[in-house]
mmCIF file of C-alpha atoms in Angstrom:
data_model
loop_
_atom_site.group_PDB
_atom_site.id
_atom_site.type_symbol
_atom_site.label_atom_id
_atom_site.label_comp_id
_atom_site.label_asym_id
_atom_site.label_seq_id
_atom_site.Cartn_x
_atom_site.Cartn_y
_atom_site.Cartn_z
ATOM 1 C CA UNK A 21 -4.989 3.622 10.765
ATOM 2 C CA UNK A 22 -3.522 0.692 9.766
ATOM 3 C CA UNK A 23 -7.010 -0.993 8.159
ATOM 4 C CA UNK A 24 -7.065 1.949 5.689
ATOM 5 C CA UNK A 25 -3.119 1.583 5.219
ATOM 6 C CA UNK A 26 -2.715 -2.165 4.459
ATOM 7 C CA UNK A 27 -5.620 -1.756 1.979
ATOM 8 C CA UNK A 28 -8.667 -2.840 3.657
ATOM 9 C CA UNK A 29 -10.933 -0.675 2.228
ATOM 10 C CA UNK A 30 -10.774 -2.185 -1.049
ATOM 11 C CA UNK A 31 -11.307 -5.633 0.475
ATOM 12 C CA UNK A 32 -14.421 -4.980 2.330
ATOM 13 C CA UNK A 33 -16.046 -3.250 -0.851
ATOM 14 C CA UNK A 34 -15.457 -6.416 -2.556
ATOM 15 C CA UNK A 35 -17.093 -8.489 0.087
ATOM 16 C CA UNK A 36 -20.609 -6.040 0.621
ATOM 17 C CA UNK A 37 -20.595 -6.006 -3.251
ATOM 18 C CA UNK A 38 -21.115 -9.611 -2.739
ATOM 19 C CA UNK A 39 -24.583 -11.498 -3.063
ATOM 20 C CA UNK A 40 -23.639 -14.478 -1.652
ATOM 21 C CA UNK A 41 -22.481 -13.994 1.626
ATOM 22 C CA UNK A 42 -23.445 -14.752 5.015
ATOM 23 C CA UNK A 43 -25.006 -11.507 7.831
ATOM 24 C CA UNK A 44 -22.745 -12.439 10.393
ATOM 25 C CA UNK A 45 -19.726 -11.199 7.871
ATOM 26 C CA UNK A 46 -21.486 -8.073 6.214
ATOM 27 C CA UNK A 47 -21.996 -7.185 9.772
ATOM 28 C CA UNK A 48 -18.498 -7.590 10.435
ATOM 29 C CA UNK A 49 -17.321 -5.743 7.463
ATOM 30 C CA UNK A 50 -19.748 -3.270 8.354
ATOM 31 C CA UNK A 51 -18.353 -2.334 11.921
ATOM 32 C CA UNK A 52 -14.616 -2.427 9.845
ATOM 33 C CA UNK A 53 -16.080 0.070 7.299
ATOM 34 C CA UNK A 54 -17.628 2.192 10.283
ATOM 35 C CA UNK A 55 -13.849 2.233 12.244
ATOM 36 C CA UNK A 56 -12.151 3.299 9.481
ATOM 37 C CA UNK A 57 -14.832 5.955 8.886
ATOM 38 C CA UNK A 58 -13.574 7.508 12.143
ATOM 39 C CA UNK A 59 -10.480 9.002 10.883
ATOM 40 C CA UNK A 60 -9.857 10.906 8.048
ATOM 41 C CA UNK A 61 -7.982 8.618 6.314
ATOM 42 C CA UNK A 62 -10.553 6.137 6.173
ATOM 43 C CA UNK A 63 -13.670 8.455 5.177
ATOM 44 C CA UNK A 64 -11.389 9.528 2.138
ATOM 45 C CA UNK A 65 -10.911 6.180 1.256
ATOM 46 C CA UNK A 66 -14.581 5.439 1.188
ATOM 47 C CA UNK A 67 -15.460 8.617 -0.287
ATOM 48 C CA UNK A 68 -12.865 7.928 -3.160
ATOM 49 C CA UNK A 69 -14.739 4.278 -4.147
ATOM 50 C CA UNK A 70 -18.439 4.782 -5.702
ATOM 51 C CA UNK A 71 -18.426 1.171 -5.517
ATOM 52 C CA UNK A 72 -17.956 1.030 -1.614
ATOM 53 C CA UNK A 73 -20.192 4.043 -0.886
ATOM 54 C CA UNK A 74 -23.344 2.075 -2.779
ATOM 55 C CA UNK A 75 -22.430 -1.439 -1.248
ATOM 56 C CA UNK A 76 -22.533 0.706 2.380
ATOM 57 C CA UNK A 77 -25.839 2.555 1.205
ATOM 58 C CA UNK A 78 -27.141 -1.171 -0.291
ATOM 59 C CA UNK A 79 -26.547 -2.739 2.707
ATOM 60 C CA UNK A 80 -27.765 0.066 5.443
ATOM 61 C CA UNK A 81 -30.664 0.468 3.515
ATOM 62 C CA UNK A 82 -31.984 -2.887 3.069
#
């Protein structure tokens, strides 16, 4: 998948680790986070990155 491949992951855990943003783009960088979570790939990549995995859990949670 070519999110997980060109590094996106990384990205969007920097931007749901972020207080200051607006819901319209954690909701976007939500539905990025759930695509890559449908291939392998992309659940390994969140898996790999505590820091993702609690911004997901922060944000899903709240």
């Amino acid at each position: 998948m070519k999110l997980v491949k060109i590094g996106a992951m990384k990205i969007l855990s920097k931007l749901l680790t972020e207080s200051n943003i607006s819901v319209a783009v954690v909701e976007k960088a939500l539905k990025l986070v759930e695509t890559a979570s449908s291939t392998s790939e992309g659940r390994k990549e969140i898996c790999e990155d505590a820091t993702c995995v609690a911004a997901i859990l922060n944000k899903v949670l709240k």
